Coordinates of C-alpha atoms in Angstrom, one line a residue:
X1 CA 4.0 -27.9 -25.9
X2 CA 1.9 -29.6 -23.6
X3 CA 2.3 -32.5 -25.8
X4 CA 6.3 -32.5 -26.2
X5 CA 5.7 -31.8 -22.0
X6 CA 4.1 -35.0 -21.4
X7 CA 6.6 -37.1 -24.0
X8 CA 9.0 -35.5 -22.0
X9 CA 8.0 -37.2 -19.0
X10 CA 6.5 -40.7 -20.6
X11 CA 10.5 -40.7 -22.0
X12 CA 12.1 -39.4 -18.4
X13 CA 9.9 -41.6 -15.8
X14 CA 10.5 -45.2 -18.7
X15 CA 14.2 -44.9 -19.1
X16 CA 14.8 -44.1 -15.1
X17 CA 12.9 -47.3 -14.1
X18 CA 14.2 -49.7 -17.3
X19 CA 18.6 -48.0 -15.5
X20 CA 17.3 -48.5 -11.9
X21 CA 14.1 -50.5 -12.0
X22 CA 12.5 -50.3 -9.2
X23 CA 14.5 -47.4 -7.4
X24 CA 12.2 -43.5 -6.6
X25 CA 12.2 -41.9 -10.2
X26 CA 13.6 -37.9 -10.0
X27 CA 11.9 -35.0 -11.0
X28 CA 11.6 -34.1 -14.9
X29 CA 12.7 -30.5 -15.2
X30 CA 14.3 -30.6 -18.3
X31 CA 14.4 -28.0 -21.5
X32 CA 11.0 -29.0 -22.5
X33 CA 8.7 -29.1 -19.6
X34 CA 10.7 -25.3 -18.0
X35 CA 9.7 -24.1 -20.9
X36 CA 6.3 -24.8 -20.5
X37 CA 6.3 -23.5 -17.3
X38 CA 8.0 -19.9 -18.9
X39 CA 5.2 -20.3 -21.6
X40 CA 2.8 -20.4 -18.4
X41 CA 3.7 -17.6 -16.7
X42 CA 3.9 -15.6 -19.7
X43 CA 0.6 -16.8 -21.2
X44 CA 0.0 -15.7 -16.9
X45 CA -1.5 -18.8 -15.9
X46 CA -0.7 -19.5 -12.7
X47 CA 1.0 -23.2 -11.5
X48 CA -3.5 -24.1 -11.3
X49 CA -2.6 -24.6 -15.2
X50 CA 0.0 -27.5 -14.0
X51 CA -3.2 -30.4 -13.1
X52 CA -3.8 -30.8 -16.5
X53 CA -0.2 -33.2 -16.0
X54 CA -3.1 -35.0 -13.6
X55 CA -4.8 -35.7 -17.0
X56 CA -2.5 -37.6 -17.5
X57 CA -1.6 -39.2 -14.9
X58 CA -5.0 -40.2 -14.9
X59 CA -4.6 -41.7 -19.3
X60 CA -1.2 -43.4 -18.4
X61 CA -2.7 -45.1 -15.2
X62 CA -5.5 -46.4 -17.3
X63 CA -3.4 -47.3 -19.8
X64 CA -1.0 -49.4 -18.1
X65 CA -3.8 -50.6 -16.1
X66 CA -5.3 -52.4 -19.1
X67 CA -2.0 -53.6 -20.4
X68 CA -0.8 -54.7 -16.9
X69 CA -5.0 -57.1 -16.9
X70 CA -4.2 -58.2 -20.0
X71 CA -1.2 -60.0 -19.9
X72 CA -2.4 -61.6 -16.6
X73 CA -4.7 -62.9 -14.1
X74 CA -2.7 -63.6 -10.9
X75 CA -3.4 -61.5 -7.7
X76 CA 0.4 -61.1 -7.6
X77 CA 2.0 -60.5 -10.2
X78 CA -0.9 -58.5 -10.5
X79 CA -0.3 -56.2 -6.6
X80 CA 3.6 -55.6 -8.6
X81 CA 3.3 -54.8 -11.4
X82 CA -0.3 -52.0 -9.9
X83 CA 1.6 -51.2 -6.2
X84 CA 5.2 -50.3 -7.6
X85 CA 4.4 -48.5 -10.7
X86 CA 1.5 -46.8 -9.3
X87 CA 3.7 -45.1 -5.5
X88 CA 6.8 -44.9 -8.3
X89 CA 4.6 -42.8 -10.6
X90 CA 2.8 -40.8 -8.8
X91 CA 6.1 -40.0 -6.7
X92 CA 7.4 -38.4 -10.1
X93 CA 4.1 -36.6 -10.9
X94 CA 4.1 -34.8 -7.1
X95 CA 8.5 -34.1 -7.6
X96 CA 8.2 -32.9 -11.0
X97 CA 4.6 -31.0 -10.2
X98 CA 6.4 -29.1 -6.9
X99 CA 9.5 -28.5 -9.4
X100 CA 7.0 -27.5 -11.8
X101 CA 5.9 -24.8 -9.6
X102 CA 9.0 -23.6 -8.3
X103 CA 9.6 -22.0 -11.9
X104 CA 7.2 -20.8 -12.2
X105 CA 7.2 -18.6 -9.0
X106 CA 10.6 -17.6 -10.2
X107 CA 9.7 -17.3 -13.6
X108 CA 6.3 -15.2 -11.9
X109 CA 9.0 -13.0 -9.3
X110 CA 10.8 -12.0 -13.3
X111 CA 8.2 -11.4 -14.5
X112 CA 7.6 -8.7 -12.5
X113 CA 10.2 -6.7 -10.8
X114 CA 10.4 -6.3 -15.4
X115 CA 7.7 -4.5 -16.0
X116 CA 7.2 -2.5 -12.1
X117 CA 11.2 -1.7 -13.7
X118 CA 9.0 -0.3 -17.2
X119 CA 6.0 0.8 -15.2
X120 CA 8.8 3.2 -13.2
X121 CA 10.6 3.8 -15.8
X122 CA 8.0 5.0 -17.9
X123 CA 6.4 7.0 -15.2
X124 CA 9.3 9.0 -14.5
X125 CA 9.7 10.3 -17.7
X126 CA 6.1 11.8 -18.2
X127 CA 6.6 13.8 -14.0
X128 CA 10.0 15.1 -15.7
X129 CA 8.6 15.7 -17.9
X130 CA 10.2 14.3 -21.2
X131 CA 9.5 14.1 -25.2
X132 CA 7.7 10.4 -25.1
X133 CA 4.5 9.5 -26.8
X134 CA 0.9 9.4 -24.8
X135 CA -0.5 7.1 -27.2
X136 CA 3.5 5.1 -26.3
X137 CA 3.2 5.6 -22.4
X138 CA -0.4 4.8 -22.0
X139 CA 0.3 1.4 -24.6
X140 CA 3.0 0.5 -22.4
X141 CA 1.6 1.5 -18.9
X142 CA -1.7 0.3 -19.7
X143 CA -3.3 3.8 -18.3
X144 CA -5.1 6.0 -19.8
X145 CA -3.3 9.9 -19.5
X146 CA -5.7 11.3 -21.1
X147 CA -8.5 11.9 -18.3
X148 CA -8.3 13.0 -14.6
X149 CA -5.9 11.5 -12.0
X150 CA -6.2 11.3 -8.4
X151 CA -2.2 10.2 -7.2
X152 CA -2.4 8.6 -3.8
X153 CA 1.6 7.4 -2.2
X154 CA 1.0 5.1 -0.2
X155 CA 3.4 3.1 2.1
X156 CA 4.8 1.7 5.0
X157 CA 6.9 3.5 7.9
X158 CA 8.3 0.2 8.4
X159 CA 9.6 -1.3 4.8
X160 CA 10.0 -4.8 7.0
X161 CA 6.3 -5.9 6.1
X162 CA 4.7 -7.4 3.7
X163 CA 5.4 -5.5 -0.1
X164 CA 2.4 -8.0 -1.1
X165 CA 0.3 -6.2 2.2
X166 CA 0.9 -2.6 0.7
X167 CA 0.2 -4.3 -3.3
X168 CA -3.3 -5.3 -2.0
X169 CA -3.1 -2.0 -0.3
X170 CA -2.9 0.0 -3.5
X171 CA -5.4 -1.8 -5.2
X172 CA -7.6 -1.5 -2.5
X173 CA -7.6 2.2 -2.6
X174 CA -8.2 2.9 -6.4
X175 CA -11.6 0.3 -6.0
X176 CA -12.7 2.9 -3.0
X177 CA -12.3 5.2 -5.4
X178 CA -14.4 4.0 -8.5
X179 CA -11.4 2.5 -10.3
X180 CA -10.4 -1.2 -10.4
X181 CA -7.1 -0.9 -12.1
X182 CA -5.2 2.1 -11.0
X183 CA -2.6 3.0 -11.5
X184 CA 1.7 1.8 -9.4
X185 CA 5.0 1.9 -9.3
X186 CA 6.8 0.4 -7.2
X187 CA 8.9 3.3 -5.8
X188 CA 11.1 1.8 -3.2
X189 CA 11.1 -1.3 -1.1
X190 CA 7.3 0.3 1.2
X191 CA 6.3 2.0 -1.2
X192 CA 3.9 2.8 -4.0
X193 CA 2.7 5.8 -5.8
X194 CA -0.5 5.2 -7.2
X195 CA -2.8 6.9 -10.1
X196 CA -6.6 6.3 -10.1
X197 CA -8.1 7.4 -13.6
X198 CA -11.2 9.4 -13.9
X199 CA -12.1 8.5 -10.1
X200 CA -15.8 8.7 -9.1
X201 CA -15.4 10.5 -5.8
X202 CA -12.9 11.2 -2.7
X203 CA -15.1 9.0 0.3
X204 CA -13.1 9.0 3.4
X205 CA -14.6 6.3 4.4
X206 CA -14.1 4.6 1.6
X207 CA -10.9 5.3 2.1
X208 CA -10.6 4.6 5.8
X209 CA -12.1 1.3 5.1
X210 CA -9.1 0.7 3.0
X211 CA -6.6 1.3 5.8
X212 CA -9.0 -0.4 8.1
X213 CA -7.4 -3.7 6.3
X214 CA -4.0 -2.8 6.9
X215 CA -3.3 -1.5 10.3
X216 CA 0.5 -0.6 9.5
X217 CA -0.4 2.0 6.3
X218 CA -0.6 5.5 5.3
X219 CA -2.1 7.5 2.4
X220 CA -1.4 10.6 1.1
X221 CA -3.7 12.1 -1.8
X222 CA -3.3 14.4 -4.3
X223 CA -5.9 17.1 -5.7
X224 CA -7.4 15.5 -9.0
X225 CA -6.3 16.8 -12.1
X226 CA -6.8 16.0 -15.9
X227 CA -4.2 14.6 -18.5
X228 CA -1.2 14.1 -18.7
X229 CA -0.1 18.1 -16.3
X230 CA -2.5 16.4 -13.8
X231 CA -0.9 13.8 -13.9
X232 CA 2.4 15.1 -13.2
X233 CA 0.5 18.1 -9.9
X234 CA -1.5 15.5 -8.6
X235 CA 1.4 13.2 -7.8
X236 CA 3.8 16.3 -6.4
X237 CA 0.5 17.4 -4.3
X238 CA 0.2 14.1 -2.8
X239 CA 5.4 14.4 -2.8
X240 CA 4.2 17.5 -0.7
X241 CA 1.5 15.5 1.7
X242 CA 3.6 12.9 2.6
X243 CA 7.0 15.1 3.3
X244 CA 4.7 16.9 5.5
X245 CA 3.8 14.8 7.5
X246 CA 6.7 13.1 8.1
X247 CA 8.3 16.7 9.2
X248 CA 5.8 17.3 11.4
X249 CA 7.0 13.1 13.0
X250 CA 2.6 13.2 12.3
X251 CA 0.7 10.1 13.2
X252 CA -2.7 10.9 10.3
X253 CA -2.6 8.0 8.8
X254 CA -4.6 9.4 5.7
X255 CA -4.2 13.7 4.4
X256 CA -5.5 14.9 1.7
X257 CA -3.3 17.9 -0.7
X258 CA -6.8 19.9 0.4
X259 CA -7.1 19.7 3.5
X260 CA -3.6 20.6 3.8
X261 CA -2.4 22.8 1.7
X262 CA -1.5 25.5 3.6
X263 CA -0.4 23.8 6.4
X264 CA 2.1 22.0 4.5
X265 CA 3.3 25.7 3.2
X266 CA 3.8 27.2 6.4
X267 CA 5.1 23.7 7.8
X268 CA 8.0 23.6 5.3
X269 CA 10.5 25.5 7.5
X270 CA 10.3 24.4 10.5
X271 CA 11.3 25.8 12.9
X272 CA 9.6 29.2 11.7
X273 CA 6.2 27.3 12.2
X274 CA 7.4 25.8 15.3
X275 CA 8.0 29.3 16.7
X276 CA 4.5 30.8 14.4
X277 CA 2.9 27.5 16.9
X278 CA 4.9 29.1 19.8
X279 CA 4.3 33.6 19.2
X280 CA 1.0 33.2 17.7
X281 CA -0.7 30.5 20.5
X282 CA 1.1 30.9 23.8
X283 CA 0.4 28.1 26.5
X284 CA -2.9 27.5 24.4
X285 CA -0.6 25.5 22.3
X286 CA 0.0 23.0 25.0
X287 CA -3.1 22.4 26.0
X288 CA -6.3 19.8 26.4
X289 CA -6.4 18.0 21.6
X290 CA -10.8 19.2 23.3
X291 CA -9.9 22.5 24.4
X292 CA -7.5 23.1 20.0
X293 CA -11.4 21.9 18.9
X294 CA -12.9 23.2 21.2
X295 CA -11.0 26.6 19.6
X296 CA -10.8 25.4 15.8
X297 CA -14.5 24.7 16.1
X298 CA -16.0 27.8 17.2
X299 CA -13.8 30.3 14.8
X300 CA -14.8 26.9 11.5
X301 CA -18.4 28.1 12.6
X302 CA -18.5 32.5 11.7
X303 CA -17.6 32.5 16.3
X304 CA -20.5 31.6 17.1
X305 CA -21.1 29.9 20.0
X306 CA -24.6 27.8 19.9
X307 CA -23.4 26.0 15.9
X308 CA -20.3 26.0 16.9
X309 CA -21.6 24.2 21.0
X310 CA -23.8 21.6 18.5
X311 CA -21.1 20.6 16.1
X312 CA -19.1 20.0 19.3
X313 CA -22.5 18.3 20.8
X314 CA -22.2 20.2 24.4
X315 CA -24.0 22.7 26.4
X316 CA -22.9 26.2 24.6
X317 CA -22.2 27.1 28.6
X318 CA -20.0 24.3 28.6
X319 CA -18.6 25.3 25.2
X320 CA -18.6 29.4 26.3
X321 CA -16.5 28.1 29.5
X322 CA -13.6 26.6 27.7
X323 CA -13.4 29.1 25.3
X324 CA -12.8 31.9 28.7
X325 CA -10.0 29.3 29.5
X326 CA -8.5 29.5 26.2
X327 CA -9.0 33.4 25.8
X328 CA -6.4 33.3 29.2
X329 CA -4.3 31.1 27.7
X330 CA -3.7 32.5 24.4
X331 CA -0.7 35.8 24.7
X332 CA -3.2 37.3 22.6
X333 CA -6.8 38.3 23.1
X334 CA -9.1 35.9 20.6
X335 CA -11.1 38.6 19.1
X336 CA -8.1 40.2 17.3
X337 CA -6.0 36.6 15.9
X338 CA -8.5 34.5 14.9
X339 CA -7.2 33.7 11.3
X340 CA -3.7 33.6 12.8
X341 CA -5.4 31.1 15.9
X342 CA -7.1 28.5 13.5
X343 CA -3.3 28.5 10.5
X344 CA -1.5 27.8 15.1
X345 CA -4.3 25.2 16.0
X346 CA -4.8 23.3 12.5
X347 CA -0.6 23.3 12.3
X348 CA -0.1 21.9 16.2
X349 CA -3.3 19.0 15.4
X350 CA -1.4 17.5 12.3
X351 CA 2.3 17.9 14.1
X352 CA 2.6 14.3 16.1
X353 CA 2.7 14.1 19.2
X354 CA 6.3 14.8 21.6
X355 CA 8.5 13.2 22.7
X356 CA 10.8 12.4 25.9
X357 CA 14.2 13.9 24.3
X358 CA 14.8 16.3 20.3
X359 CA 14.2 14.0 17.7
X360 CA 15.1 14.6 14.0
X361 CA 12.7 13.9 11.8
X362 CA 14.0 12.3 8.4
X363 CA 12.9 14.8 5.6
X364 CA 13.4 18.0 8.0
X365 CA 14.6 19.4 12.5
X366 CA 11.5 19.3 13.8
X367 CA 12.9 19.5 18.1
X368 CA 10.5 19.2 20.9
X369 CA 11.0 20.5 24.3
X370 CA 12.7 18.8 26.9
X371 CA 8.8 15.9 28.9
X372 CA 10.8 18.6 32.0
X373 CA 8.8 22.1 30.7
X374 CA 5.9 19.7 29.1
X375 CA 5.1 17.7 32.2
X376 CA 5.2 21.4 34.3
X377 CA 2.9 23.8 31.8
X378 CA 0.4 20.4 31.3
X379 CA -0.1 21.0 35.4
X380 CA 0.0 24.0 36.0
X381 CA -2.8 24.0 32.3
X382 CA -5.1 22.0 33.3
X383 CA -5.7 23.5 36.7
X384 CA -7.1 26.6 34.7
X385 CA -8.4 23.9 32.5
X386 CA -10.9 23.4 35.0

């Protein structure tokens, strides 16, 4: 293939000079060079492999120099024999390599689209429970299905963000979980479905580091489960997590299904969820994040004020004053509604910040309150919290 391409270039260059001596030689993008470019891409090589042409150029130029010096020793004639051909050959090779590099990129894009389309087709068959052989699916995906799987959905809210960055983030997520070659399926221009096999641990810090390098990306992570059924289940969990974030207009960039399972179920009906939060928390719903965190930490620490104060790095008396404020805001005594209050605050913390006008999300309709009434409530609550 290389020999045919080189021969094609030599013939093209010589013929062009015979027909139009001294004129620029157009790039040679004939069948043999293009076939070579296509073959290089199929072999997994990039445009740097085209440097082999430079080697051929150097060999040809050395031979031409020997011929020139064998024909004459006159400096003026040597100047004409060497300067013009050198410039012409260099420009010809530069133009040809630029054309071949562009063709290789087209071939690579086409190959990538084909691979992504095939991966998406196989993945959808698996998710739909179609009768597909595990061995066949593994061979086509290049991914083992008989192991444990941790699925994730990685997406940008803005579909115009760079898709290459999204693919890089998906691969970085796999590495963060100890899997250098995760399975990545292109769900849409701004969304990737990802599976990691035999994840070492769900290291939250490492995943946050991935997000630090991808400021526009968001990640929803499913549970870890084994086999093809686990492949499906983990993806369903990741999808439920993503939908909950969208439903609540949450600004959280990382969420695990294990952490939000109860909240996801509770908020499947946004109107009912909003009613539950309001009826359970009363005026506490509009309290400061600090006060809400204090109450939730107190409950999580089994209503032990000393332990809660230690977790929050605050004085016990300060914590008790905050709890007294919270109790005045709650419609019913905290001691009688501990579970309901914990669930309501957890759901509230996942919900996105309220906006000035009622807003509907693409997934479900969630309406925020008018700004005037909310502002008056927060002003009154701020006085109480002091």
